[in-house]
Amino acid sequence: DPLRNGVRKAVEDCHGAGVIVRMITGDNIETARAIARDAGILTKGGQALSGPQWRKMTPEQQHAVLPRLQVMARSSPLDKQIMVERLQERGEVVAMTGDGTNDSPALKLADVGFSMGIAGTEVAKEASDIILMDDNFNSIVKALRWGRAVNDSVRKFLQFQLTVNIAAVLLTFISAVFSSNGQSALTAVQLLFLNLIMDSLAALGLATEGPTDALLNRPPLQRNSALITFEMWRMIIGQAAFQLGINLLLLHHGTEIFHLPDSPAGNAVLRTLVFNAFIFLQVFNQINCRRILPHEFNVFANIHRDTGFLLVQLFIIVAQWLIIEYG
């Protein structure tokens, strides 16, 4: 049968994303080689084996051949299980596709099991994690793209949330300790509005950016990769220190900088300035958290397409203006 449209492009996208595509089929080895070459699965230096050859190998021999193994022909359901086990033993994250009842053990064993929504049996669907409703390999690439987008969104939110928490807690504590009357720089109502920004609005703003093709131009994360990387911790601590320094500077020297009177009215204006500065530092930090990878310096990339983020930022700015002017 001829390949479906877009299959070769989908395989190329997987290779570009650092995902190795292996074909396991019941066809004879010559047919399997021809189809795999046509799809871009079997590449120069790649190896094709038959199921009986694979089963005769010891586990050590199987591990030795796995890096170059791209096609397995005349395979049995047990061969799929062994393949998944050997790859997982090497620390790989394994996704497996299947449509038959006999594929169920391998689908269950894999880290991510894909079953076919049209041709797949109910047993295979139950054993899988994701059902491809169109039975199309392109849908796996879409799932890969969305998975990376969701993972990035979670990390963006964590970076923003931890930065605000550290800065707010330290500012509240330090200002209360060094205040003559034990009063914090931020009131309870101001902290409630800040909490709204930290939780609901930040989640909406940083999680609404859709997946892009650029997500496929980088290698996958390791199984044991930290959710918060060293670069993220560096940004969290650096940004929190920056925010804390700006607000403490305003709190202790704002009267001289802005020539405010040393009176209750002047003190109220000063605390309003501190609150306003803290909120707009969060607006700046949300923009800064749009990109979290070390090589991503342009935080404004595709911002004109990120409508949800822009609406959230606009809402925060308008709400802050209303609070300052009329609150």
Short mmCIF file of C-alpha atoms in Angstrom, two decimals:
data_model
loop_
_atom_site.label_atom_id
_atom_site.label_comp_id
_atom_site.label_asym_id
_atom_site.label_seq_id
_atom_site.Cartn_x
_atom_site.Cartn_y
_atom_site.Cartn_z
CA ASP A 1 0.00 0.00 0.00
CA PRO A 2 1.23 3.52 -0.74
CA LEU A 3 2.25 5.73 2.18
CA ARG A 4 -0.25 8.25 3.45
CA ASN A 5 0.34 11.89 2.63
CA GLY A 6 2.57 13.60 5.15
CA VAL A 7 4.07 10.47 6.68
CA ARG A 8 7.59 11.16 5.44
CA LYS A 9 7.37 14.76 6.69
CA ALA A 10 6.11 13.53 10.06
CA VAL A 11 9.04 11.12 10.37
CA GLU A 12 11.45 13.96 9.50
CA ASP A 13 9.84 16.10 12.21
CA CYS A 14 10.34 13.29 14.71
CA HIS A 15 14.00 12.98 13.78
CA GLY A 16 14.43 16.74 14.11
CA ALA A 17 12.86 16.56 17.58
CA GLY A 18 15.33 13.88 18.66
CA VAL A 19 12.76 11.07 18.48
CA ILE A 20 13.97 7.80 16.92
CA VAL A 21 11.28 6.10 14.83
CA ARG A 22 11.46 2.31 14.58
CA MET A 23 9.15 0.18 12.46
CA ILE A 24 8.00 -3.21 13.78
CA THR A 25 5.90 -5.12 11.26
CA GLY A 26 4.74 -8.59 10.34
CA ASP A 27 5.72 -8.14 6.67
CA ASN A 28 8.74 -9.90 5.21
CA ILE A 29 12.05 -8.13 5.59
CA GLU A 30 12.41 -6.94 1.97
CA THR A 31 8.97 -5.35 1.96
CA ALA A 32 9.66 -3.81 5.36
CA ARG A 33 12.97 -2.33 4.15
CA ALA A 34 11.33 -0.82 1.07
CA ILE A 35 8.50 0.78 3.06
CA ALA A 36 10.87 2.04 5.75
CA ARG A 37 13.18 3.66 3.18
CA ASP A 38 10.23 5.29 1.47
CA ALA A 39 9.00 6.68 4.80
CA GLY A 40 12.44 7.88 5.86
CA ILE A 41 12.61 5.45 8.79
CA LEU A 42 15.46 3.31 7.45
CA THR A 43 18.43 5.63 6.98
CA LYS A 44 22.07 5.19 6.04
CA GLY A 45 23.79 3.05 8.67
CA GLY A 46 20.48 1.72 9.98
CA GLN A 47 19.86 -1.97 10.45
CA ALA A 48 16.87 -4.21 9.71
CA LEU A 49 16.29 -7.53 11.47
CA SER A 50 13.65 -10.21 11.42
CA GLY A 51 11.76 -11.29 14.52
CA PRO A 52 13.38 -14.74 14.69
CA GLN A 53 16.84 -13.17 14.53
CA TRP A 54 15.91 -10.79 17.33
CA ARG A 55 14.58 -13.55 19.56
CA LYS A 56 17.73 -15.64 19.15
CA MET A 57 19.90 -12.85 20.53
CA THR A 58 20.91 -12.59 24.16
CA PRO A 59 19.91 -9.42 26.06
CA GLU A 60 23.49 -8.16 25.72
CA GLN A 61 23.44 -8.67 21.96
CA GLN A 62 20.06 -6.95 21.72
CA HIS A 63 21.41 -3.93 23.61
CA ALA A 64 24.40 -3.83 21.27
CA VAL A 65 22.25 -3.78 18.12
CA LEU A 66 19.53 -1.42 19.41
CA PRO A 67 21.24 1.92 18.59
CA ARG A 68 21.29 1.03 14.86
CA LEU A 69 18.09 -1.06 14.74
CA GLN A 70 15.42 0.77 12.74
CA VAL A 71 13.28 -1.98 11.23
CA MET A 72 12.05 -5.31 12.56
CA ALA A 73 10.18 -7.61 10.16
CA ARG A 74 8.29 -10.84 10.69
CA SER A 75 7.81 -9.81 14.30
CA SER A 76 5.53 -11.29 16.94
CA PRO A 77 3.75 -9.43 19.78
CA LEU A 78 6.44 -10.74 22.13
CA ASP A 79 9.10 -8.99 20.04
CA LYS A 80 7.40 -5.66 20.70
CA GLN A 81 7.41 -6.32 24.43
CA ILE A 82 11.09 -7.23 24.41
CA MET A 83 11.89 -4.12 22.37
CA VAL A 84 10.10 -1.88 24.88
CA GLU A 85 11.83 -3.58 27.82
CA ARG A 86 15.31 -3.26 26.27
CA LEU A 87 14.79 0.41 25.43
CA GLN A 88 13.52 1.17 28.93
CA GLU A 89 16.51 -0.62 30.39
CA ARG A 90 18.66 1.90 28.50
CA GLY A 91 16.76 4.77 30.16
CA GLU A 92 14.78 5.66 27.03
CA VAL A 93 11.22 6.99 27.08
CA VAL A 94 9.30 4.65 24.79
CA ALA A 95 6.10 5.26 22.83
CA MET A 96 4.46 2.32 21.06
CA THR A 97 1.69 2.15 18.48
CA GLY A 98 -0.60 -0.81 17.95
CA ASP A 99 -4.07 -1.77 16.82
CA GLY A 100 -4.53 -5.45 17.62
CA THR A 101 -5.39 -7.34 20.78
CA ASN A 102 -1.95 -8.94 20.73
CA ASP A 103 -0.38 -5.47 20.91
CA SER A 104 -2.01 -4.74 24.27
CA PRO A 105 0.86 -5.96 26.51
CA ALA A 106 3.39 -3.79 24.64
CA LEU A 107 1.03 -0.79 24.69
CA LYS A 108 0.57 -1.22 28.44
CA LEU A 109 4.30 -1.65 29.04
CA ALA A 110 5.36 1.40 27.03
CA ASP A 111 5.63 4.82 28.66
CA VAL A 112 3.10 6.11 26.13
CA GLY A 113 0.82 3.75 24.23
CA PHE A 114 -0.91 4.89 21.03
CA SER A 115 -3.82 2.83 19.74
CA MET A 116 -5.80 3.28 16.54
CA GLY A 117 -9.28 4.75 16.87
CA ILE A 118 -10.58 3.32 13.58
CA ALA A 119 -8.76 0.03 13.04
CA GLY A 120 -7.88 -0.65 16.68
CA THR A 121 -9.61 -3.22 18.85
CA GLU A 122 -11.31 -2.29 22.11
CA VAL A 123 -8.67 -4.23 24.05
CA ALA A 124 -5.88 -2.21 22.44
CA LYS A 125 -7.72 1.05 23.15
CA GLU A 126 -8.13 0.12 26.80
CA ALA A 127 -4.43 -0.71 27.11
CA SER A 128 -3.24 2.52 25.45
CA ASP A 129 -2.79 6.00 26.87
CA ILE A 130 -3.76 7.92 23.73
CA ILE A 131 -6.16 6.93 20.96
CA LEU A 132 -5.41 8.25 17.46
CA MET A 133 -8.89 8.99 16.15
CA ASP A 134 -7.70 9.27 12.52
CA ASP A 135 -5.14 6.39 12.63
CA ASN A 136 -2.57 8.85 11.27
CA PHE A 137 1.10 9.06 12.20
CA ASN A 138 0.89 12.86 11.83
CA SER A 139 -1.27 12.89 14.97
CA ILE A 140 1.69 11.54 16.97
CA VAL A 141 3.72 14.57 15.92
CA LYS A 142 0.84 16.81 17.04
CA ALA A 143 0.77 15.02 20.39
CA LEU A 144 4.53 15.51 20.70
CA ARG A 145 4.18 19.21 19.94
CA TRP A 146 1.36 19.69 22.43
CA GLY A 147 3.14 17.67 25.11
CA ARG A 148 6.19 19.89 24.92
CA ALA A 149 4.01 23.02 24.90
CA VAL A 150 2.20 21.91 28.08
CA ASN A 151 5.48 21.02 29.79
CA ASP A 152 6.91 24.44 28.91
CA SER A 153 3.76 26.17 30.18
CA VAL A 154 4.05 24.44 33.56
CA ARG A 155 7.70 25.45 33.86
CA LYS A 156 6.95 29.06 32.87
CA PHE A 157 4.25 29.27 35.52
CA LEU A 158 6.53 27.74 38.17
CA GLN A 159 9.30 30.20 37.38
CA PHE A 160 6.91 33.14 37.67
CA GLN A 161 5.16 31.81 40.77
CA LEU A 162 8.33 31.09 42.72
CA THR A 163 9.80 34.49 41.83
CA VAL A 164 6.73 36.36 43.08
CA ASN A 165 6.46 34.24 46.23
CA ILE A 166 10.10 34.75 47.19
CA ALA A 167 9.99 38.50 46.50
CA ALA A 168 6.64 39.04 48.27
CA VAL A 169 7.54 37.02 51.37
CA LEU A 170 10.94 38.69 51.78
CA LEU A 171 9.54 42.18 51.16
CA THR A 172 6.72 41.65 53.67
CA PHE A 173 9.05 40.23 56.30
CA ILE A 174 11.90 42.73 55.92
CA SER A 175 9.60 45.76 55.76
CA ALA A 176 7.72 44.62 58.89
CA VAL A 177 10.93 43.92 60.83
CA PHE A 178 12.56 47.26 60.05
CA SER A 179 9.37 49.32 60.36
CA SER A 180 9.05 51.41 63.53
CA ASN A 181 5.42 50.35 63.97
CA GLY A 182 5.75 46.80 62.62
CA GLN A 183 3.72 47.58 59.50
CA SER A 184 4.37 45.65 56.32
CA ALA A 185 4.98 47.37 52.98
CA LEU A 186 2.01 45.52 51.49
CA THR A 187 -1.43 45.47 53.09
CA ALA A 188 -3.72 42.43 53.24
CA VAL A 189 -5.88 43.70 50.37
CA GLN A 190 -2.83 44.37 48.22
CA LEU A 191 -1.53 40.87 48.91
CA LEU A 192 -4.92 39.46 47.86
CA PHE A 193 -4.70 41.24 44.51
CA LEU A 194 -1.11 40.06 44.16
CA ASN A 195 -2.28 36.51 44.86
CA LEU A 196 -4.85 36.86 42.06
CA ILE A 197 -2.03 37.83 39.69
CA MET A 198 0.20 34.99 40.89
CA ASP A 199 -2.35 32.23 40.54
CA SER A 200 -5.28 32.63 38.18
CA LEU A 201 -4.06 35.36 35.84
CA ALA A 202 -0.50 34.08 35.60
CA ALA A 203 -1.74 30.58 34.79
CA LEU A 204 -4.01 31.96 32.07
CA GLY A 205 -1.35 34.26 30.63
CA LEU A 206 1.54 31.80 30.56
CA ALA A 207 -0.45 28.68 29.60
CA THR A 208 -2.41 30.04 26.64
CA GLU A 209 0.45 30.12 24.13
CA GLY A 210 -0.16 27.36 21.62
CA PRO A 211 2.42 24.91 20.30
CA THR A 212 4.80 26.03 17.56
CA ASP A 213 7.07 24.18 15.13
CA ALA A 214 10.08 25.52 17.06
CA LEU A 215 9.24 23.03 19.82
CA LEU A 216 10.31 20.22 17.46
CA ASN A 217 13.75 21.74 16.88
CA ARG A 218 15.24 20.60 20.16
CA PRO A 219 16.08 17.25 21.77
CA PRO A 220 13.67 15.66 24.26
CA LEU A 221 14.16 15.95 28.00
CA GLN A 222 15.66 13.04 29.87
CA ARG A 223 13.44 10.87 32.03
CA ASN A 224 15.08 12.18 35.22
CA SER A 225 15.36 15.82 34.12
CA ALA A 226 14.54 18.37 36.81
CA LEU A 227 11.31 20.31 36.36
CA ILE A 228 13.12 23.48 37.49
CA THR A 229 16.49 23.72 35.78
CA PHE A 230 19.63 25.53 36.96
CA GLU A 231 18.93 28.34 34.49
CA MET A 232 15.41 28.72 35.89
CA TRP A 233 16.69 28.87 39.48
CA ARG A 234 19.22 31.48 38.41
CA MET A 235 16.45 33.57 36.86
CA ILE A 236 14.15 33.08 39.86
CA ILE A 237 16.76 34.17 42.40
CA GLY A 238 18.09 36.99 40.23
CA GLN A 239 14.64 38.37 39.43
CA ALA A 240 13.48 38.08 43.07
CA ALA A 241 16.61 39.92 44.25
CA PHE A 242 16.04 42.62 41.62
CA GLN A 243 12.40 43.11 42.67
CA LEU A 244 13.29 43.12 46.35
CA GLY A 245 16.06 45.67 45.81
CA ILE A 246 13.83 48.05 43.83
CA ASN A 247 11.02 47.92 46.41
CA LEU A 248 13.30 48.32 49.43
CA LEU A 249 14.97 51.26 47.70
CA LEU A 250 11.57 52.90 47.18
CA LEU A 251 10.46 52.07 50.70
CA HIS A 252 13.48 53.56 52.46
CA HIS A 253 14.53 56.32 50.04
CA GLY A 254 11.33 57.03 48.15
CA THR A 255 10.58 60.06 50.29
CA GLU A 256 13.82 61.76 49.21
CA ILE A 257 13.63 60.55 45.60
CA PHE A 258 10.08 61.81 45.00
CA HIS A 259 10.25 64.73 47.49
CA LEU A 260 7.31 63.47 49.54
CA PRO A 261 6.33 65.15 52.82
CA ASP A 262 7.16 63.36 56.06
CA SER A 263 3.52 62.99 57.07
CA PRO A 264 0.79 60.31 57.12
CA ALA A 265 -0.36 61.51 53.69
CA GLY A 266 3.16 61.30 52.30
CA ASN A 267 3.62 57.85 53.85
CA ALA A 268 0.39 56.67 52.18
CA VAL A 269 1.62 57.90 48.80
CA LEU A 270 4.95 56.14 49.36
CA ARG A 271 3.29 52.83 50.15
CA THR A 272 1.10 53.21 47.07
CA LEU A 273 4.25 53.75 45.00
CA VAL A 274 5.80 50.58 46.44
CA PHE A 275 2.65 48.56 45.70
CA ASN A 276 2.39 49.96 42.17
CA ALA A 277 6.06 49.26 41.48
CA PHE A 278 5.71 45.70 42.78
CA ILE A 279 2.72 44.98 40.53
CA PHE A 280 4.38 46.37 37.41
CA LEU A 281 7.51 44.38 38.20
CA GLN A 282 5.26 41.30 37.97
CA VAL A 283 4.00 42.48 34.57
CA PHE A 284 7.63 42.75 33.47
CA ASN A 285 8.40 39.33 34.98
CA GLN A 286 5.47 37.66 33.18
CA ILE A 287 6.91 38.86 29.88
CA ASN A 288 10.33 37.64 30.96
CA CYS A 289 8.92 34.18 31.80
CA ARG A 290 7.55 33.64 28.27
CA ARG A 291 10.88 32.05 27.35
CA ILE A 292 12.74 29.78 29.79
CA LEU A 293 15.37 27.95 27.73
CA PRO A 294 18.98 29.20 27.93
CA HIS A 295 19.21 29.99 24.20
CA GLU A 296 15.86 31.81 24.04
CA PHE A 297 16.65 35.50 24.49
CA ASN A 298 13.76 37.06 22.58
CA VAL A 299 10.93 37.13 25.13
CA PHE A 300 8.73 39.00 22.64
CA ALA A 301 8.83 36.20 20.03
CA ASN A 302 5.33 35.59 18.59
CA ILE A 303 3.81 37.76 21.32
CA HIS A 304 1.43 39.30 18.76
CA ARG A 305 -0.10 35.84 18.28
CA ASP A 306 -0.40 35.13 22.00
CA THR A 307 -3.79 36.79 22.43
CA GLY A 308 -4.50 35.25 25.83
CA PHE A 309 -1.26 36.58 27.29
CA LEU A 310 -1.86 40.08 25.91
CA LEU A 311 -5.42 40.16 27.28
CA VAL A 312 -4.22 39.08 30.72
CA GLN A 313 -1.52 41.76 30.74
CA LEU A 314 -4.06 44.37 29.66
CA PHE A 315 -6.47 43.29 32.40
CA ILE A 316 -3.75 43.54 35.08
CA ILE A 317 -2.69 47.01 33.95
CA VAL A 318 -6.27 48.33 33.75
CA ALA A 319 -7.21 46.75 37.11
CA GLN A 320 -4.10 48.22 38.73
CA TRP A 321 -4.91 51.67 37.34
CA LEU A 322 -8.45 51.46 38.70
CA ILE A 323 -7.18 50.34 42.12
CA ILE A 324 -4.63 53.17 42.30
CA GLU A 325 -6.99 55.86 41.04
CA TYR A 326 -10.24 54.84 42.73
CA GLY A 327 -9.37 52.10 45.22
#
